[in-house]
Amino acid sequence: MLTSLIGFTVVAALLTISPGPDFAVVLRTALGSGRRAALCSALGIATGCFVWGLAGAAGLTAMLAASRAAYDALRVAGALYLVWLGVQALRAARRQRAGEGTVERGAAGAAPAGPAGGEAPAGSAAVPVGPGRAFRTGLLTNVLNPKVGVVYLSLLPQFIPHGAPVVGTTLLLVAVHAALGVLWLGGITLAVHRARAVLQRPGVRRRLDQATGGVLVALGAAVGLEAAR
């Protein structure tokens, strides 16, 4: 059992650090809503892993692998969700640019008033999300990605020793994968937090929003096109 656990940990670590929707969503959340929301998003993604692990143990991922229609339906739903997240990031970048223009026009006179009568920081048009919404975003990003279920279906059985309890061992392996994901995404969150002074500069923030938004839209489009084939 120990050998299987070590082998799975190595494979899961490689899967975890591979760039994908989870990385883009947590990065976007860390930039727009701060460390706490980004960590909640990472926990939502980890919870999604357990959803897929239980579904795999119950045979639902086998159904997805066998039914092209069910797989494509979930894939299209996930593609639309990724595109929606990307569009939200691009809209935030556009608001950033508008906010920069407002600040520049007001620089010669009085600073624009913020919600509480103080000065509004540049790019303040971006609306942060709360921990609950960030958690749901991470959860949906993972649950609406059928590739996670298919990877679990094809990968986990290889690391379940003969005679071991399937559900218990599956949940143990998923827990390892989820823990690695939280550590990796949490590390990204802390790195963004430490560099927040630089990353929150209006020009830098706008370009990062454009980049993450473009990546999410591209990922969603790629997933949608694959489902249409």
PDB file of C-alpha atoms in Angstrom:
ATOM      1  CA  MET A   1       0.000   0.000   0.000  1.00  0.00           C
ATOM      2  CA  LEU A   2       2.832   2.393   0.874  1.00  0.00           C
ATOM      3  CA  THR A   3       4.483   1.864  -2.509  1.00  0.00           C
ATOM      4  CA  SER A   4       1.206   2.587  -4.303  1.00  0.00           C
ATOM      5  CA  LEU A   5       0.677   5.708  -2.209  1.00  0.00           C
ATOM      6  CA  ILE A   6       4.156   7.047  -2.988  1.00  0.00           C
ATOM      7  CA  GLY A   7       3.743   6.311  -6.697  1.00  0.00           C
ATOM      8  CA  PHE A   8       0.378   8.046  -6.821  1.00  0.00           C
ATOM      9  CA  THR A   9       1.756  11.052  -4.939  1.00  0.00           C
ATOM     10  CA  VAL A  10       4.440  11.550  -7.589  1.00  0.00           C
ATOM     11  CA  VAL A  11       1.926  11.300 -10.447  1.00  0.00           C
ATOM     12  CA  ALA A  12      -0.588  13.533  -8.652  1.00  0.00           C
ATOM     13  CA  ALA A  13       2.100  16.163  -8.028  1.00  0.00           C
ATOM     14  CA  LEU A  14       2.851  16.324 -11.755  1.00  0.00           C
ATOM     15  CA  LEU A  15      -0.848  16.658 -12.543  1.00  0.00           C
ATOM     16  CA  THR A  16      -1.262  19.354  -9.899  1.00  0.00           C
ATOM     17  CA  ILE A  17       1.417  21.710 -11.205  1.00  0.00           C
ATOM     18  CA  SER A  18       0.231  21.415 -14.810  1.00  0.00           C
ATOM     19  CA  PRO A  19      -1.323  24.768 -15.862  1.00  0.00           C
ATOM     20  CA  GLY A  20      -5.075  24.665 -16.362  1.00  0.00           C
ATOM     21  CA  PRO A  21      -8.404  26.242 -15.366  1.00  0.00           C
ATOM     22  CA  ASP A  22      -7.771  25.766 -11.636  1.00  0.00           C
ATOM     23  CA  PHE A  23      -4.541  27.772 -11.801  1.00  0.00           C
ATOM     24  CA  ALA A  24      -6.149  30.571 -13.815  1.00  0.00           C
ATOM     25  CA  VAL A  25      -9.185  30.806 -11.508  1.00  0.00           C
ATOM     26  CA  VAL A  26      -7.126  30.969  -8.300  1.00  0.00           C
ATOM     27  CA  LEU A  27      -4.726  33.507  -9.800  1.00  0.00           C
ATOM     28  CA  ARG A  28      -7.623  35.676 -10.936  1.00  0.00           C
ATOM     29  CA  THR A  29      -9.291  35.418  -7.506  1.00  0.00           C
ATOM     30  CA  ALA A  30      -6.052  36.246  -5.675  1.00  0.00           C
ATOM     31  CA  LEU A  31      -5.558  39.345  -7.806  1.00  0.00           C
ATOM     32  CA  GLY A  32      -9.129  40.578  -7.597  1.00  0.00           C
ATOM     33  CA  SER A  33     -10.334  39.499  -4.172  1.00  0.00           C
ATOM     34  CA  GLY A  34      -7.315  38.806  -2.008  1.00  0.00           C
ATOM     35  CA  ARG A  35      -5.709  35.938  -0.182  1.00  0.00           C
ATOM     36  CA  ARG A  36      -8.709  34.677   1.798  1.00  0.00           C
ATOM     37  CA  ALA A  37     -10.998  34.403  -1.227  1.00  0.00           C
ATOM     38  CA  ALA A  38      -8.278  32.712  -3.291  1.00  0.00           C
ATOM     39  CA  LEU A  39      -7.692  30.119  -0.565  1.00  0.00           C
ATOM     40  CA  CYS A  40     -11.448  29.490  -0.450  1.00  0.00           C
ATOM     41  CA  SER A  41     -11.380  28.988  -4.216  1.00  0.00           C
ATOM     42  CA  ALA A  42      -8.567  26.446  -3.790  1.00  0.00           C
ATOM     43  CA  LEU A  43     -10.632  24.636  -1.136  1.00  0.00           C
ATOM     44  CA  GLY A  44     -13.573  24.576  -3.547  1.00  0.00           C
ATOM     45  CA  ILE A  45     -11.368  22.934  -6.161  1.00  0.00           C
ATOM     46  CA  ALA A  46     -10.206  20.371  -3.596  1.00  0.00           C
ATOM     47  CA  THR A  47     -13.830  19.643  -2.688  1.00  0.00           C
ATOM     48  CA  GLY A  48     -14.530  19.080  -6.374  1.00  0.00           C
ATOM     49  CA  CYS A  49     -11.826  16.389  -6.354  1.00  0.00           C
ATOM     50  CA  PHE A  50     -13.731  14.552  -3.620  1.00  0.00           C
ATOM     51  CA  VAL A  51     -16.952  14.863  -5.619  1.00  0.00           C
ATOM     52  CA  TRP A  52     -15.249  13.214  -8.585  1.00  0.00           C
ATOM     53  CA  GLY A  53     -13.608  10.615  -6.333  1.00  0.00           C
ATOM     54  CA  LEU A  54     -16.960   9.580  -4.853  1.00  0.00           C
ATOM     55  CA  ALA A  55     -18.527   9.612  -8.313  1.00  0.00           C
ATOM     56  CA  GLY A  56     -15.753   7.359  -9.557  1.00  0.00           C
ATOM     57  CA  ALA A  57     -16.246   4.947  -6.667  1.00  0.00           C
ATOM     58  CA  ALA A  58     -19.971   4.905  -7.468  1.00  0.00           C
ATOM     59  CA  GLY A  59     -19.351   4.258 -11.143  1.00  0.00           C
ATOM     60  CA  LEU A  60     -20.626   7.609 -12.438  1.00  0.00           C
ATOM     61  CA  THR A  61     -17.364   8.498 -14.161  1.00  0.00           C
ATOM     62  CA  ALA A  62     -17.520   5.134 -15.912  1.00  0.00           C
ATOM     63  CA  MET A  63     -20.891   6.217 -17.267  1.00  0.00           C
ATOM     64  CA  LEU A  64     -19.360   9.462 -18.538  1.00  0.00           C
ATOM     65  CA  ALA A  65     -16.585   7.539 -20.235  1.00  0.00           C
ATOM     66  CA  ALA A  66     -19.097   5.157 -21.843  1.00  0.00           C
ATOM     67  CA  SER A  67     -21.723   7.746 -22.831  1.00  0.00           C
ATOM     68  CA  ARG A  68     -20.479  10.263 -25.368  1.00  0.00           C
ATOM     69  CA  ALA A  69     -23.643  12.358 -25.003  1.00  0.00           C
ATOM     70  CA  ALA A  70     -23.323  12.674 -21.210  1.00  0.00           C
ATOM     71  CA  TYR A  71     -19.625  13.448 -21.474  1.00  0.00           C
ATOM     72  CA  ASP A  72     -20.173  16.097 -24.151  1.00  0.00           C
ATOM     73  CA  ALA A  73     -23.040  17.699 -22.201  1.00  0.00           C
ATOM     74  CA  LEU A  74     -20.844  18.126 -19.137  1.00  0.00           C
ATOM     75  CA  ARG A  75     -17.966  19.312 -21.314  1.00  0.00           C
ATOM     76  CA  VAL A  76     -20.108  21.994 -22.980  1.00  0.00           C
ATOM     77  CA  ALA A  77     -21.379  23.169 -19.576  1.00  0.00           C
ATOM     78  CA  GLY A  78     -17.801  23.421 -18.356  1.00  0.00           C
ATOM     79  CA  ALA A  79     -16.707  25.241 -21.516  1.00  0.00           C
ATOM     80  CA  LEU A  80     -19.470  27.827 -21.144  1.00  0.00           C
ATOM     81  CA  TYR A  81     -18.564  28.346 -17.496  1.00  0.00           C
ATOM     82  CA  LEU A  82     -14.879  28.914 -18.312  1.00  0.00           C
ATOM     83  CA  VAL A  83     -15.777  31.364 -21.079  1.00  0.00           C
ATOM     84  CA  TRP A  84     -18.077  33.212 -18.674  1.00  0.00           C
ATOM     85  CA  LEU A  85     -15.270  33.493 -16.096  1.00  0.00           C
ATOM     86  CA  GLY A  86     -12.911  34.726 -18.804  1.00  0.00           C
ATOM     87  CA  VAL A  87     -15.378  37.358 -20.005  1.00  0.00           C
ATOM     88  CA  GLN A  88     -15.774  38.557 -16.415  1.00  0.00           C
ATOM     89  CA  ALA A  89     -11.994  39.014 -16.170  1.00  0.00           C
ATOM     90  CA  LEU A  90     -11.855  40.863 -19.502  1.00  0.00           C
ATOM     91  CA  ARG A  91     -14.700  43.132 -18.404  1.00  0.00           C
ATOM     92  CA  ALA A  92     -12.786  43.873 -15.194  1.00  0.00           C
ATOM     93  CA  ALA A  93      -9.743  44.798 -17.303  1.00  0.00           C
ATOM     94  CA  ARG A  94     -11.921  47.135 -19.340  1.00  0.00           C
ATOM     95  CA  ARG A  95     -13.218  48.771 -16.161  1.00  0.00           C
ATOM     96  CA  GLN A  96      -9.617  49.116 -15.022  1.00  0.00           C
ATOM     97  CA  ARG A  97      -8.791  51.063 -18.168  1.00  0.00           C
ATOM     98  CA  ALA A  98     -11.862  53.271 -17.697  1.00  0.00           C
ATOM     99  CA  GLY A  99     -10.866  53.864 -14.079  1.00  0.00           C
ATOM    100  CA  GLU A 100      -7.350  54.848 -15.121  1.00  0.00           C
ATOM    101  CA  GLY A 101      -8.796  57.360 -17.578  1.00  0.00           C
ATOM    102  CA  THR A 102     -11.017  58.834 -14.857  1.00  0.00           C
ATOM    103  CA  VAL A 103      -8.067  59.221 -12.503  1.00  0.00           C
ATOM    104  CA  GLU A 104      -5.984  60.868 -15.217  1.00  0.00           C
ATOM    105  CA  ARG A 105      -8.769  63.348 -16.036  1.00  0.00           C
ATOM    106  CA  GLY A 106      -9.220  64.169 -12.374  1.00  0.00           C
ATOM    107  CA  ALA A 107      -5.523  64.477 -11.605  1.00  0.00           C
ATOM    108  CA  ALA A 108      -5.473  68.209 -12.303  1.00  0.00           C
ATOM    109  CA  GLY A 109      -8.360  68.842  -9.901  1.00  0.00           C
ATOM    110  CA  ALA A 110      -9.966  67.065  -7.012  1.00  0.00           C
ATOM    111  CA  ALA A 111      -9.572  63.301  -6.723  1.00  0.00           C
ATOM    112  CA  PRO A 112     -12.731  61.301  -7.521  1.00  0.00           C
ATOM    113  CA  ALA A 113     -14.713  60.419  -4.438  1.00  0.00           C
ATOM    114  CA  GLY A 114     -14.957  56.804  -3.293  1.00  0.00           C
ATOM    115  CA  PRO A 115     -17.951  55.079  -1.750  1.00  0.00           C
ATOM    116  CA  ALA A 116     -17.232  56.450   1.725  1.00  0.00           C
ATOM    117  CA  GLY A 117     -16.322  59.938   0.567  1.00  0.00           C
ATOM    118  CA  GLY A 118     -12.595  59.171   0.409  1.00  0.00           C
ATOM    119  CA  GLU A 119     -10.406  58.884  -2.624  1.00  0.00           C
ATOM    120  CA  ALA A 120     -11.192  55.992  -4.954  1.00  0.00           C
ATOM    121  CA  PRO A 121      -8.084  54.001  -5.816  1.00  0.00           C
ATOM    122  CA  ALA A 122      -7.245  53.546  -9.437  1.00  0.00           C
ATOM    123  CA  GLY A 123      -9.014  50.563 -10.923  1.00  0.00           C
ATOM    124  CA  SER A 124     -11.462  50.312  -8.039  1.00  0.00           C
ATOM    125  CA  ALA A 125     -14.211  49.361 -10.495  1.00  0.00           C
ATOM    126  CA  ALA A 126     -13.276  45.726 -10.023  1.00  0.00           C
ATOM    127  CA  VAL A 127     -15.679  44.207  -7.477  1.00  0.00           C
ATOM    128  CA  PRO A 128     -14.090  41.649  -5.110  1.00  0.00           C
ATOM    129  CA  VAL A 129     -15.941  38.394  -4.480  1.00  0.00           C
ATOM    130  CA  GLY A 130     -16.583  36.968  -1.029  1.00  0.00           C
ATOM    131  CA  PRO A 131     -15.181  33.674   0.314  1.00  0.00           C
ATOM    132  CA  GLY A 132     -18.459  31.810  -0.315  1.00  0.00           C
ATOM    133  CA  ARG A 133     -18.666  32.812  -3.951  1.00  0.00           C
ATOM    134  CA  ALA A 134     -14.959  32.107  -4.421  1.00  0.00           C
ATOM    135  CA  PHE A 135     -15.469  28.607  -2.985  1.00  0.00           C
ATOM    136  CA  ARG A 136     -18.383  27.962  -5.365  1.00  0.00           C
ATOM    137  CA  THR A 137     -16.327  29.180  -8.323  1.00  0.00           C
ATOM    138  CA  GLY A 138     -13.522  26.757  -7.495  1.00  0.00           C
ATOM    139  CA  LEU A 139     -15.971  23.909  -6.913  1.00  0.00           C
ATOM    140  CA  LEU A 140     -17.823  24.455 -10.200  1.00  0.00           C
ATOM    141  CA  THR A 141     -14.585  24.871 -12.146  1.00  0.00           C
ATOM    142  CA  ASN A 142     -13.524  21.398 -11.019  1.00  0.00           C
ATOM    143  CA  VAL A 143     -16.906  19.620 -11.077  1.00  0.00           C
ATOM    144  CA  LEU A 144     -17.728  20.880 -14.587  1.00  0.00           C
ATOM    145  CA  ASN A 145     -14.426  19.545 -15.932  1.00  0.00           C
ATOM    146  CA  PRO A 146     -15.123  15.959 -17.057  1.00  0.00           C
ATOM    147  CA  LYS A 147     -11.417  15.364 -17.691  1.00  0.00           C
ATOM    148  CA  VAL A 148     -10.930  15.186 -13.923  1.00  0.00           C
ATOM    149  CA  GLY A 149     -13.427  12.331 -13.731  1.00  0.00           C
ATOM    150  CA  VAL A 150     -11.887  10.484 -16.658  1.00  0.00           C
ATOM    151  CA  VAL A 151      -8.374  10.893 -15.217  1.00  0.00           C
ATOM    152  CA  TYR A 152      -9.587   9.524 -11.895  1.00  0.00           C
ATOM    153  CA  LEU A 153     -11.318   6.627 -13.632  1.00  0.00           C
ATOM    154  CA  SER A 154      -8.185   5.654 -15.555  1.00  0.00           C
ATOM    155  CA  LEU A 155      -5.571   6.535 -12.923  1.00  0.00           C
ATOM    156  CA  LEU A 156      -6.881   5.645  -9.480  1.00  0.00           C
ATOM    157  CA  PRO A 157      -7.532   1.916 -10.119  1.00  0.00           C
ATOM    158  CA  GLN A 158      -3.855   1.474 -10.980  1.00  0.00           C
ATOM    159  CA  PHE A 159      -2.895   2.501  -7.443  1.00  0.00           C
ATOM    160  CA  ILE A 160      -5.522   0.528  -5.521  1.00  0.00           C
ATOM    161  CA  PRO A 161      -3.859  -2.694  -4.282  1.00  0.00           C
ATOM    162  CA  HIS A 162      -5.670  -5.953  -4.841  1.00  0.00           C
ATOM    163  CA  GLY A 163      -7.979  -6.671  -1.937  1.00  0.00           C
ATOM    164  CA  ALA A 164      -7.949  -3.122  -0.572  1.00  0.00           C
ATOM    165  CA  PRO A 165     -11.315  -1.442   0.110  1.00  0.00           C
ATOM    166  CA  VAL A 166     -12.164   0.475  -3.074  1.00  0.00           C
ATOM    167  CA  VAL A 167     -14.083   3.404  -1.573  1.00  0.00           C
ATOM    168  CA  GLY A 168     -11.712   3.950   1.347  1.00  0.00           C
ATOM    169  CA  THR A 169      -8.572   3.706  -0.789  1.00  0.00           C
ATOM    170  CA  THR A 170     -10.094   5.939  -3.463  1.00  0.00           C
ATOM    171  CA  LEU A 171     -10.863   8.629  -0.897  1.00  0.00           C
ATOM    172  CA  LEU A 172      -7.334   8.338   0.519  1.00  0.00           C
ATOM    173  CA  LEU A 173      -5.788   8.873  -2.918  1.00  0.00           C
ATOM    174  CA  VAL A 174      -8.152  11.753  -3.656  1.00  0.00           C
ATOM    175  CA  ALA A 175      -7.220  13.289  -0.293  1.00  0.00           C
ATOM    176  CA  VAL A 176      -3.552  13.185  -1.337  1.00  0.00           C
ATOM    177  CA  HIS A 177      -4.357  14.854  -4.655  1.00  0.00           C
ATOM    178  CA  ALA A 178      -6.558  17.471  -2.965  1.00  0.00           C
ATOM    179  CA  ALA A 179      -3.897  18.235  -0.347  1.00  0.00           C
ATOM    180  CA  LEU A 180      -1.265  18.695  -3.040  1.00  0.00           C
ATOM    181  CA  GLY A 181      -3.633  20.989  -4.910  1.00  0.00           C
ATOM    182  CA  VAL A 182      -4.315  23.143  -1.848  1.00  0.00           C
ATOM    183  CA  LEU A 183      -0.582  23.402  -1.114  1.00  0.00           C
ATOM    184  CA  TRP A 184       0.250  24.344  -4.716  1.00  0.00           C
ATOM    185  CA  LEU A 185      -2.593  26.812  -5.187  1.00  0.00           C
ATOM    186  CA  GLY A 186      -2.068  28.151  -1.672  1.00  0.00           C
ATOM    187  CA  GLY A 187       1.574  28.793  -2.551  1.00  0.00           C
ATOM    188  CA  ILE A 188       0.483  30.706  -5.643  1.00  0.00           C
ATOM    189  CA  THR A 189      -1.941  32.702  -3.511  1.00  0.00           C
ATOM    190  CA  LEU A 190       0.770  33.641  -1.002  1.00  0.00           C
ATOM    191  CA  ALA A 191       3.169  34.590  -3.798  1.00  0.00           C
ATOM    192  CA  VAL A 192       0.534  36.877  -5.315  1.00  0.00           C
ATOM    193  CA  HIS A 193      -0.175  38.342  -1.869  1.00  0.00           C
ATOM    194  CA  ARG A 194       3.509  39.103  -1.260  1.00  0.00           C
ATOM    195  CA  ALA A 195       3.775  40.798  -4.642  1.00  0.00           C
ATOM    196  CA  ARG A 196       0.430  42.536  -4.229  1.00  0.00           C
ATOM    197  CA  ALA A 197       1.938  46.032  -4.127  1.00  0.00           C
ATOM    198  CA  VAL A 198       3.342  45.495  -7.611  1.00  0.00           C
ATOM    199  CA  LEU A 199       0.522  43.402  -9.023  1.00  0.00           C
ATOM    200  CA  GLN A 200      -2.139  45.876  -7.895  1.00  0.00           C
ATOM    201  CA  ARG A 201      -0.664  48.705  -9.946  1.00  0.00           C
ATOM    202  CA  PRO A 202      -3.403  49.671 -12.424  1.00  0.00           C
ATOM    203  CA  GLY A 203      -1.421  48.881 -15.567  1.00  0.00           C
ATOM    204  CA  VAL A 204      -0.071  45.575 -14.238  1.00  0.00           C
ATOM    205  CA  ARG A 205      -3.457  44.527 -12.860  1.00  0.00           C
ATOM    206  CA  ARG A 206      -5.188  45.328 -16.144  1.00  0.00           C
ATOM    207  CA  ARG A 207      -2.716  43.260 -18.163  1.00  0.00           C
ATOM    208  CA  LEU A 208      -3.006  40.342 -15.730  1.00  0.00           C
ATOM    209  CA  ASP A 209      -6.807  40.480 -15.962  1.00  0.00           C
ATOM    210  CA  GLN A 210      -6.502  40.507 -19.752  1.00  0.00           C
ATOM    211  CA  ALA A 211      -4.099  37.563 -19.655  1.00  0.00           C
ATOM    212  CA  THR A 212      -6.124  35.403 -17.253  1.00  0.00           C
ATOM    213  CA  GLY A 213      -9.362  36.329 -19.020  1.00  0.00           C
ATOM    214  CA  GLY A 214      -7.873  35.405 -22.384  1.00  0.00           C
ATOM    215  CA  VAL A 215      -6.565  32.095 -21.011  1.00  0.00           C
ATOM    216  CA  LEU A 216      -9.957  31.169 -19.532  1.00  0.00           C
ATOM    217  CA  VAL A 217     -11.808  32.069 -22.740  1.00  0.00           C
ATOM    218  CA  ALA A 218      -9.257  30.097 -24.786  1.00  0.00           C
ATOM    219  CA  LEU A 219      -9.555  27.066 -22.497  1.00  0.00           C
ATOM    220  CA  GLY A 220     -13.342  27.222 -22.661  1.00  0.00           C
ATOM    221  CA  ALA A 221     -13.268  27.544 -26.442  1.00  0.00           C
ATOM    222  CA  ALA A 222     -10.853  24.611 -26.754  1.00  0.00           C
ATOM    223  CA  VAL A 223     -13.071  22.435 -24.547  1.00  0.00           C
ATOM    224  CA  GLY A 224     -16.179  23.462 -26.489  1.00  0.00           C
ATOM    225  CA  LEU A 225     -14.597  22.758 -29.875  1.00  0.00           C
ATOM    226  CA  GLU A 226     -13.421  19.371 -28.690  1.00  0.00           C
ATOM    227  CA  ALA A 227     -16.970  18.533 -27.641  1.00  0.00           C
ATOM    228  CA  ALA A 228     -18.300  19.626 -31.044  1.00  0.00           C
ATOM    229  CA  ARG A 229     -16.107  17.191 -32.969  1.00  0.00           C
TER     230      ARG A 229
END
